[in-house]
PDB file of C-alpha atoms in Angstrom:
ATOM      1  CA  UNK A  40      65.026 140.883  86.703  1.00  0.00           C
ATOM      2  CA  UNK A  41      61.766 142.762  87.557  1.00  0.00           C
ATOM      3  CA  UNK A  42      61.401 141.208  90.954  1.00  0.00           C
ATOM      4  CA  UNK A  43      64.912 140.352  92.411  1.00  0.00           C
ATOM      5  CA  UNK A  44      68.174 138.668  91.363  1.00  0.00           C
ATOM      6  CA  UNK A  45      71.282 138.170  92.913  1.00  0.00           C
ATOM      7  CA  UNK A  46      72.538 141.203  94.349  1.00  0.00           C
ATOM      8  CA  UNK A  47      69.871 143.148  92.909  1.00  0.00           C
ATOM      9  CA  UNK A  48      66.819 145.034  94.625  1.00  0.00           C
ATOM     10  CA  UNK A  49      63.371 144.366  93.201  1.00  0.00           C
ATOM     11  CA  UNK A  50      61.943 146.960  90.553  1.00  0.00           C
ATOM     12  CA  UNK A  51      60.107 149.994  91.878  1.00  0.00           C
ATOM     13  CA  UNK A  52      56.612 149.335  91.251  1.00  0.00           C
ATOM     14  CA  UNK A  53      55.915 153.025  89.414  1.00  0.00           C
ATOM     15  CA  UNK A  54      58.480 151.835  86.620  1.00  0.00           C
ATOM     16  CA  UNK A  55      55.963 149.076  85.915  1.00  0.00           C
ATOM     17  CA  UNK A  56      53.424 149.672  83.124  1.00  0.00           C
ATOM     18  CA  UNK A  57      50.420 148.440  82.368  1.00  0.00           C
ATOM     19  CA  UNK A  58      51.079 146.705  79.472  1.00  0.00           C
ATOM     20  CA  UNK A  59      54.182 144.888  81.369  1.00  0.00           C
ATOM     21  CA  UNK A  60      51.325 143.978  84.079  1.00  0.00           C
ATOM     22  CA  UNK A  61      49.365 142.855  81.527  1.00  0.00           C
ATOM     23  CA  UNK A  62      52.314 140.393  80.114  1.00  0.00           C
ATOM     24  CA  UNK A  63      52.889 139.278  83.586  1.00  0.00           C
ATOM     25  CA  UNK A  64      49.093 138.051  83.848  1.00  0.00           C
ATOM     26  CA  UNK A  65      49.320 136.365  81.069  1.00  0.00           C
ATOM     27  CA  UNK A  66      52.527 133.915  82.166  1.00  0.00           C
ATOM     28  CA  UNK A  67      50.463 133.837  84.952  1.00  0.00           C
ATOM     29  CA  UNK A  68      47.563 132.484  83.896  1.00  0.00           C
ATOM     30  CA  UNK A  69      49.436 130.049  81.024  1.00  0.00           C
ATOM     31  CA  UNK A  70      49.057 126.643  82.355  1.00  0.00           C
ATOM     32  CA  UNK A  71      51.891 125.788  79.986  1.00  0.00           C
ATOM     33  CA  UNK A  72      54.328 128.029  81.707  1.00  0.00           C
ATOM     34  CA  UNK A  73      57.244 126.796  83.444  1.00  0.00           C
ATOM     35  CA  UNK A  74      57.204 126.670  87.087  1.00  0.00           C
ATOM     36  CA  UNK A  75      59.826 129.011  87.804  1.00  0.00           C
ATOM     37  CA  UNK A  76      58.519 131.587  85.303  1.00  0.00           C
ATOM     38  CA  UNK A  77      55.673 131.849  87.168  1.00  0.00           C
ATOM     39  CA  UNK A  78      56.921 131.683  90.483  1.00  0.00           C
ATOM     40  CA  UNK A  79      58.579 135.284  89.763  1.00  0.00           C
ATOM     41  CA  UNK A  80      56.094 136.468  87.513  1.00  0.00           C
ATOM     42  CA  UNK A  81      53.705 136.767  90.851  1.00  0.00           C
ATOM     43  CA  UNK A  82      56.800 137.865  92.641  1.00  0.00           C
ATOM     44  CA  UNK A  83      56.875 140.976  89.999  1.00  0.00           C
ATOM     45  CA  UNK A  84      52.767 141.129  89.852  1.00  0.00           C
ATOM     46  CA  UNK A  85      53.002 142.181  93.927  1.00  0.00           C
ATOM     47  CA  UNK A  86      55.372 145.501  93.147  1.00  0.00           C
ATOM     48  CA  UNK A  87      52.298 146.669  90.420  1.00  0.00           C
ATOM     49  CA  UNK A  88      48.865 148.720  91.296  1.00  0.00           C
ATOM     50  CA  UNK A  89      46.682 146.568  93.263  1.00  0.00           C
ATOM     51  CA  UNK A  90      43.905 146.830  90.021  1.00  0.00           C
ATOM     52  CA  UNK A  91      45.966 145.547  87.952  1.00  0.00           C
ATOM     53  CA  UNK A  92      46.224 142.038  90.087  1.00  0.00           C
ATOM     54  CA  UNK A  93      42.540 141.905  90.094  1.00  0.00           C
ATOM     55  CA  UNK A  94      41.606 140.380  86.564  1.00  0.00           C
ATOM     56  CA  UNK A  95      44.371 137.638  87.534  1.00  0.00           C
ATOM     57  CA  UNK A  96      42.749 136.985  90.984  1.00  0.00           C
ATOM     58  CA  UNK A  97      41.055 133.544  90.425  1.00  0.00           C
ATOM     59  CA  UNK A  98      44.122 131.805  88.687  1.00  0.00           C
ATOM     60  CA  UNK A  99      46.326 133.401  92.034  1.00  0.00           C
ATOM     61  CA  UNK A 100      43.858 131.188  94.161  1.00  0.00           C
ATOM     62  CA  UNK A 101      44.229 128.250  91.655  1.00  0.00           C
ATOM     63  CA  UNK A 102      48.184 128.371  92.038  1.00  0.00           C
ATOM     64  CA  UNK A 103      47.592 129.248  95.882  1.00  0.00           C
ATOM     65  CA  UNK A 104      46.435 125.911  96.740  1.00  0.00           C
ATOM     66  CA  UNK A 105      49.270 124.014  94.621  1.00  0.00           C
ATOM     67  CA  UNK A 106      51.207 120.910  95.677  1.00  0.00           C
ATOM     68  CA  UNK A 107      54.510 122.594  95.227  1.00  0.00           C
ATOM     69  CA  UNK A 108      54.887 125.414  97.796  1.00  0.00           C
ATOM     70  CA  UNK A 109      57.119 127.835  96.363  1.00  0.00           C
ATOM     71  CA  UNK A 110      54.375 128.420  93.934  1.00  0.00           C
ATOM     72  CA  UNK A 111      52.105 128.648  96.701  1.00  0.00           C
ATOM     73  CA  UNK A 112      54.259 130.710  98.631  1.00  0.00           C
ATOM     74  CA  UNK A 113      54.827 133.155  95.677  1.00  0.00           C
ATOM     75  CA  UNK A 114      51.098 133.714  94.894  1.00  0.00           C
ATOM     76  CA  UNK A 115      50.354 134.932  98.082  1.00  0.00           C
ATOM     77  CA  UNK A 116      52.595 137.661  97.263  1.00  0.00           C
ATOM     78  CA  UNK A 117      50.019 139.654  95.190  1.00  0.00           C
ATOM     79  CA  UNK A 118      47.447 138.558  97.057  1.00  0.00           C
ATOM     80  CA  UNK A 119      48.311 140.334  99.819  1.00  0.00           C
ATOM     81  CA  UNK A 120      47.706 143.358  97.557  1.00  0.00           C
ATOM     82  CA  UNK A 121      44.298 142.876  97.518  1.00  0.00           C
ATOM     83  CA  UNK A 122      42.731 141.235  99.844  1.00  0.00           C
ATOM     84  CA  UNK A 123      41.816 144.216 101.824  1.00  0.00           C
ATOM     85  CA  UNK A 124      39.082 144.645  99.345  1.00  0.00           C
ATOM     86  CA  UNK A 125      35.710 143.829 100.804  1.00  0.00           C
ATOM     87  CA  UNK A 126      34.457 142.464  97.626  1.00  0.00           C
ATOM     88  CA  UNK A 127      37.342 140.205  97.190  1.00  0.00           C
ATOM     89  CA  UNK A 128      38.289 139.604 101.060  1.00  0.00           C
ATOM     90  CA  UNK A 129      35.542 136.728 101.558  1.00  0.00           C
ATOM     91  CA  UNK A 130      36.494 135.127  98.210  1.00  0.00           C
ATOM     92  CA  UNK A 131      40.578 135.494  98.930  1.00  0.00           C
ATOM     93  CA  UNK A 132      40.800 134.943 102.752  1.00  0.00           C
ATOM     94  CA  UNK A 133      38.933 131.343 102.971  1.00  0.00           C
ATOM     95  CA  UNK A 134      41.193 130.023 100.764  1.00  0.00           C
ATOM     96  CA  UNK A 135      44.770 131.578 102.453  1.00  0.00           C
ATOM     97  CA  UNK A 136      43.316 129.930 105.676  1.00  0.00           C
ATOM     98  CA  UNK A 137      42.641 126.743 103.890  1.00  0.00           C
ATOM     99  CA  UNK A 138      46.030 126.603 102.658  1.00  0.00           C
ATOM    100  CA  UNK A 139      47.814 126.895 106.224  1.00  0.00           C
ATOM    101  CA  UNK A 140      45.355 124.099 107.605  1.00  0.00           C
ATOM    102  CA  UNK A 141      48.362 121.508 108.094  1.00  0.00           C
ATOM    103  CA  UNK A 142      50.859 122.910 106.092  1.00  0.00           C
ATOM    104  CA  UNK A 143      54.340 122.288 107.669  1.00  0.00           C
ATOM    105  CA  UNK A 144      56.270 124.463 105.454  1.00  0.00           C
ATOM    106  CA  UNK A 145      56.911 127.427 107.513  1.00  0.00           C
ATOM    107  CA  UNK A 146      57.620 129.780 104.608  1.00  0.00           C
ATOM    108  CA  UNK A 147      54.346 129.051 102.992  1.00  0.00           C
ATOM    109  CA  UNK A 148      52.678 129.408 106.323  1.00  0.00           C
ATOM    110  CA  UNK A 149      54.212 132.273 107.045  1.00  0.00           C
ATOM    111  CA  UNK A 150      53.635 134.008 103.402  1.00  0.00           C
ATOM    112  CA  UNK A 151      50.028 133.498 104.039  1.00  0.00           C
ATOM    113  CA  UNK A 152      50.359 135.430 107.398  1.00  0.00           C
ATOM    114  CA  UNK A 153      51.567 137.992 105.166  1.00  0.00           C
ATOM    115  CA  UNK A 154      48.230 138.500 103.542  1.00  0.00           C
ATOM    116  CA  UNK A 155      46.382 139.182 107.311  1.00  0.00           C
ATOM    117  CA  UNK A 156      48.965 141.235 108.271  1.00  0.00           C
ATOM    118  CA  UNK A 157      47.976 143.316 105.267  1.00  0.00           C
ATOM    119  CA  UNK A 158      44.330 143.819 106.757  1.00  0.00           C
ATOM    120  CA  UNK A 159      45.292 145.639 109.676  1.00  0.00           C
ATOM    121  CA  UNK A 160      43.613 148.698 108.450  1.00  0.00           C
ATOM    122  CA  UNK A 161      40.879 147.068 106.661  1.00  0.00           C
ATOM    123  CA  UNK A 162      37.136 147.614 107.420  1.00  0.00           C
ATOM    124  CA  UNK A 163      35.919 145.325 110.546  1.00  0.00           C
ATOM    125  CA  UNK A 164      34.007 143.461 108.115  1.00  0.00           C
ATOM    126  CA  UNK A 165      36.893 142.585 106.256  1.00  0.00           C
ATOM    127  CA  UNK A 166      38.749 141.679 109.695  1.00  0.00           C
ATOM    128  CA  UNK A 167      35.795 139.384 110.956  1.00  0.00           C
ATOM    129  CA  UNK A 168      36.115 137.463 107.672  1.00  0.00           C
ATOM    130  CA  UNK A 169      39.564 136.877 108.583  1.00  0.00           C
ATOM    131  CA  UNK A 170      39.454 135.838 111.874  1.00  0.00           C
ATOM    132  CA  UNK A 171      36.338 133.462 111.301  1.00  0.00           C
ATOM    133  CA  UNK A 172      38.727 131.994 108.567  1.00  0.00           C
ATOM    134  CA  UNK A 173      41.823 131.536 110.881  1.00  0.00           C
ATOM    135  CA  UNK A 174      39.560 129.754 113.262  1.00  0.00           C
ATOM    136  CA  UNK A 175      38.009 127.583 110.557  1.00  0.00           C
ATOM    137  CA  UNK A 176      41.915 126.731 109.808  1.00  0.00           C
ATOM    138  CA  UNK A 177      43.141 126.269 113.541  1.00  0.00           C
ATOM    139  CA  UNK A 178      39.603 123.903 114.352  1.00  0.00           C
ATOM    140  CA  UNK A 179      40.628 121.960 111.125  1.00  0.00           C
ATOM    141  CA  UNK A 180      44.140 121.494 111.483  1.00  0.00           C
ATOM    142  CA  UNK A 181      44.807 117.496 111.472  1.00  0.00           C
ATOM    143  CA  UNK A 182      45.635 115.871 115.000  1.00  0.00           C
ATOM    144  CA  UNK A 183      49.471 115.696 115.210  1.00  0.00           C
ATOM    145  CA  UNK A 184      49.462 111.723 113.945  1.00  0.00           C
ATOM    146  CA  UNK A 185      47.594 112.840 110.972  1.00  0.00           C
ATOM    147  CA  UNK A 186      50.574 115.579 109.709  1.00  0.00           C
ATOM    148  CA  UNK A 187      53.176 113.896 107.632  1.00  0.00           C
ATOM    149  CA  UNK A 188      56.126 114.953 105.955  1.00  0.00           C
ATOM    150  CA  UNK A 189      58.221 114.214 103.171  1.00  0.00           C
ATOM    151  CA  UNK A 190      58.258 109.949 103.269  1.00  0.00           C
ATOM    152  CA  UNK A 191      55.195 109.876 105.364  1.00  0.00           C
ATOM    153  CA  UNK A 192      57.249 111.050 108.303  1.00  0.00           C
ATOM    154  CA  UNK A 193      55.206 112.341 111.199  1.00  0.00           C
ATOM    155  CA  UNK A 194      55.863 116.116 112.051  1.00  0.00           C
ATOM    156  CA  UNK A 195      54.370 116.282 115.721  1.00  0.00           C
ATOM    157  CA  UNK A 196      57.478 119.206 116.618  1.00  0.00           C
ATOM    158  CA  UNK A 197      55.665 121.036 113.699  1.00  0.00           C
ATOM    159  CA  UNK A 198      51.879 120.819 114.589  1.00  0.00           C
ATOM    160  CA  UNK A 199      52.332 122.948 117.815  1.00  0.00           C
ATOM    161  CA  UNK A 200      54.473 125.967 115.592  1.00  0.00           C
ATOM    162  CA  UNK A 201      51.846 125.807 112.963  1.00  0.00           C
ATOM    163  CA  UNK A 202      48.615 126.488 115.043  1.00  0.00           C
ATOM    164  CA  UNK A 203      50.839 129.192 116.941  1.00  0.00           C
ATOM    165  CA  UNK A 204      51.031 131.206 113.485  1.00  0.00           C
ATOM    166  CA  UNK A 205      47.487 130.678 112.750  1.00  0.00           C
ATOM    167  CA  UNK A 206      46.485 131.817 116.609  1.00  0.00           C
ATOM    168  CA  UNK A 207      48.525 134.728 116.284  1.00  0.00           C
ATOM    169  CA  UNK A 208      47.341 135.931 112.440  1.00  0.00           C
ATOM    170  CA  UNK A 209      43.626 136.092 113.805  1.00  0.00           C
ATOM    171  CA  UNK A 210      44.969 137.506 117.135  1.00  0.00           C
ATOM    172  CA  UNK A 211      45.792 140.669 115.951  1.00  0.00           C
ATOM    173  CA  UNK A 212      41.948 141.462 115.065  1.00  0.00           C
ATOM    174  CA  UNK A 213      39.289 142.259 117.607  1.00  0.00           C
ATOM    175  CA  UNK A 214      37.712 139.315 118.734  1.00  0.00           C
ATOM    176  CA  UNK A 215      40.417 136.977 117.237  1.00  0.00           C
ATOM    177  CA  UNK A 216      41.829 135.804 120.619  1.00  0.00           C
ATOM    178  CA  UNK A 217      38.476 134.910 121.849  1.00  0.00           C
ATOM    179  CA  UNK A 218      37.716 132.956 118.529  1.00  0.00           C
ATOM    180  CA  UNK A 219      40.757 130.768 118.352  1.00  0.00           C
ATOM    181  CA  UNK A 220      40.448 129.881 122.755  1.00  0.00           C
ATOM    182  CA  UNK A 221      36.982 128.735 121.556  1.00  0.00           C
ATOM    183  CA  UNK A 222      38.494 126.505 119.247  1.00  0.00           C
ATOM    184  CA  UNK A 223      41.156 125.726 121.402  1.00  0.00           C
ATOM    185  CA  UNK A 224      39.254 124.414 123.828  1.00  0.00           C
ATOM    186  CA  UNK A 225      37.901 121.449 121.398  1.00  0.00           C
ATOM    187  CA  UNK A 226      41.262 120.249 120.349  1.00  0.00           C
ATOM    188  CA  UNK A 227      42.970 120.961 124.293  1.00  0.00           C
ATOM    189  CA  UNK A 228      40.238 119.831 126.508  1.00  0.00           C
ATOM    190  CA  UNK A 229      41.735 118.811 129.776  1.00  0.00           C
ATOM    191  CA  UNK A 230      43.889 121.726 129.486  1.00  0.00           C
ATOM    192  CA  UNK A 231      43.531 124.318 132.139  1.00  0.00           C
ATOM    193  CA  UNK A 232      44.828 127.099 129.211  1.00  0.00           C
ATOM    194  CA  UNK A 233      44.251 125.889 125.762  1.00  0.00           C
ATOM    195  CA  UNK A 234      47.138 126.396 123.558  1.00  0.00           C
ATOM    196  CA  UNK A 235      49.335 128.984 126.468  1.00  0.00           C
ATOM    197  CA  UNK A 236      51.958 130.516 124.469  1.00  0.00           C
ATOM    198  CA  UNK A 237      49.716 131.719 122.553  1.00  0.00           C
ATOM    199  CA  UNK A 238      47.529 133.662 125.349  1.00  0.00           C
ATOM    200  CA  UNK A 239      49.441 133.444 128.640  1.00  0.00           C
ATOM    201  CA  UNK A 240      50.651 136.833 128.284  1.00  0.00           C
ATOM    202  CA  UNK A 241      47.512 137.962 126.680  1.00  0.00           C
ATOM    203  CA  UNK A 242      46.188 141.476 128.438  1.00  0.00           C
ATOM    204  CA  UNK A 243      43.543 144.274 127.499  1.00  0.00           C
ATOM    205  CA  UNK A 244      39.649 145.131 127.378  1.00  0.00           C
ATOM    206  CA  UNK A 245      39.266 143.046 124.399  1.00  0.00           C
ATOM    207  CA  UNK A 246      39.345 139.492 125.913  1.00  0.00           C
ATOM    208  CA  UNK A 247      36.496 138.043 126.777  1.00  0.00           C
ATOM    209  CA  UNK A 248      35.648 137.424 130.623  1.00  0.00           C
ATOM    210  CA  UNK A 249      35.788 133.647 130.112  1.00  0.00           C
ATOM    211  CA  UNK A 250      39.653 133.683 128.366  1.00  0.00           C
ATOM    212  CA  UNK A 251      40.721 135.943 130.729  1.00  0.00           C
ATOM    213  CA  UNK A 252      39.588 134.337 133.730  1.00  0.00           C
ATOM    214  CA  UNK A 253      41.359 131.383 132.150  1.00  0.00           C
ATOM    215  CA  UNK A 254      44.538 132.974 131.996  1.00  0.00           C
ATOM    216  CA  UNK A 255      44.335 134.404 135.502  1.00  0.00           C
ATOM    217  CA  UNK A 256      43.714 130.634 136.392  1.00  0.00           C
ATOM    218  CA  UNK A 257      46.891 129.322 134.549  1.00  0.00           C
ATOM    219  CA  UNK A 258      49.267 131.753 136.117  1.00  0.00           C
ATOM    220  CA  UNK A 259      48.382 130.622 139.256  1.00  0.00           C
ATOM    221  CA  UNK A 260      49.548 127.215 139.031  1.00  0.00           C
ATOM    222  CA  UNK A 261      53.206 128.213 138.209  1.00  0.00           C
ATOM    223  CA  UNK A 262      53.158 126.214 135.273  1.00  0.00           C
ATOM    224  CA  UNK A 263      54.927 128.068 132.335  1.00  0.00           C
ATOM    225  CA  UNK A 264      53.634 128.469 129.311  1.00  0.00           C
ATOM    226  CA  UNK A 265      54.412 125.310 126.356  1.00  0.00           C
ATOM    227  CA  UNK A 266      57.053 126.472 123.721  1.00  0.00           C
ATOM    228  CA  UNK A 267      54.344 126.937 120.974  1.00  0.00           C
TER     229      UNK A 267
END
C-alpha cells in the first residue's frame, strides 16, 4: 500500500515516519522474509529521507547482487537515494556496475542506470568513481558466447543492448566517453569505431583528441552506425 498498488499512486514520502522506516528496515534486513515482502518494502524505503536508508545500506547491496532480479531490481530503488554520498559512493557504485556486467534483464539493467543518473549533480569525485566502475563493467562484460539465458540459451541480440546502457550511464560524466572507447577498443579491435552507436554522434570539448579523430574517421567511410 505504501509504495504502489493497482490503481493507486505511491505514498508521499513526508507521510512516512521514522518509526515506519524503521519497520521497513527491519523486513528488509529479515532473511526470513518473503520475497515479495521485501521486494516492496525497498520499493517504500526509496519514497523515505535518504538517512534513514543508510543503516540498511549493506543488506541493500546483499539483495542487490541476488539471483532473482526483481529483488535486484527493487533494491536499487533506495540506493539510488544515496549513492551520491561520497562516503558511500565508492562502497555502493562498484557493486551496481558489477551487477549489470552480463545481466540480460533489461529492467534490472536499466534500474541500475537509475542509480548514475542520480549522480548527475554529485561531486566529480563521486562521478569519477562512477565512470571508472562502468568501465570496469563494460571491459568485463562476457564475450557474446559466454551470455546465456534461461535454458542455457545464448543471448548474442542482447550483448550489444547491454554494453550500450553501460556506455551511455558513464557517458554522461566528464571523461566517461573517453573511458569506455578505451575499453572499447580491447573488446572491438579491428573496428575502425569501437562500439558506434554509442559515439558516432558524439560532439563537444570533452572528447579526447584520439576518440574524436576516430569518429571523424568513421563518418568518412559512409558506414552507418551498428543498431547498439
Amino acid at each position: 500500500v505504501m509504495h504502489c498498488t493497482f490503481k493507486r499512486r505511491p505514498m508521499k514520502g513526508e507521510d512516512i515516519s521514522l518509526e515506519v522506516a524503521g519497520m521497513l528496515n527491519k523486513m528488509i534486513e529479515d532473511e526470513q522474509e518473503s520475497v515479495w515482502v521485501q521486494i516492496n518494502a525497498m520499493k517504500a524505503l526509496a519514497l523515505t529521507k535518504p538517512e534513514w536508508i543508510v543503516p540498511c545500506v549493506d543488506r541493500l547491496l546483499q539483495l542487490a547482487k541476488a539471483d532473482c532480479w526483481w529483488t535486484s531490481e527493487a533494491a536499487m530503488a533506495p540506493l539510488a537515494r544515496i549513492a551520491m554520498d561520497p562516503k558511500l559512493a565508492p562502497k555502493i557504485l562498484p557493486v551496481v556496475a558489477d551487477v549489470m556486467t552480463g545481466d540480460t534483464h533489461v529492467a534490472r539493467s536499466r534500474a541500475c542506470g537509475k542509480v548514475f543518473s542520480s549522480l548527475k549533480g554529485a561531486s566529480p569525485e563521486v562521478q569519477q568513481v562512477a565512470v571508472q566502475s562502468l568501465a570496469s563493467a563494460y571491459g568485463n562484460f562476457p564475450p557474446h558466447d559466454k551470455v546465456l539465458g534461461p535454458d542455457r540459451i545464448r543471448m548474442d541480440g542482447a550483448v550489444g543492448y547491454m554494453l550500450y546502457l553501460i556506455g551511455s550511464d558513464a557517458s554522461q560524466f566528464p571523461g566517461g566517453a573517453d573511458a569506455i572507447y578505451q575499453v572499447a577498443k580491447k573488446r572491438y579491435p579491428d573496428a575502425v569505431l569501437p562500439h558506434s552507436s554509442l559515439f558516432a554522434n558524439k560532439k563537444g570539448k570533452d572528447l579526447s583528441k584520439e576518440l574524436a579523430d576516430a569518429i571523424e574517421k568513421f563518418k568518412k567511410t559512409g558506414e552507418k552506425p551498428a543498431r547498439w
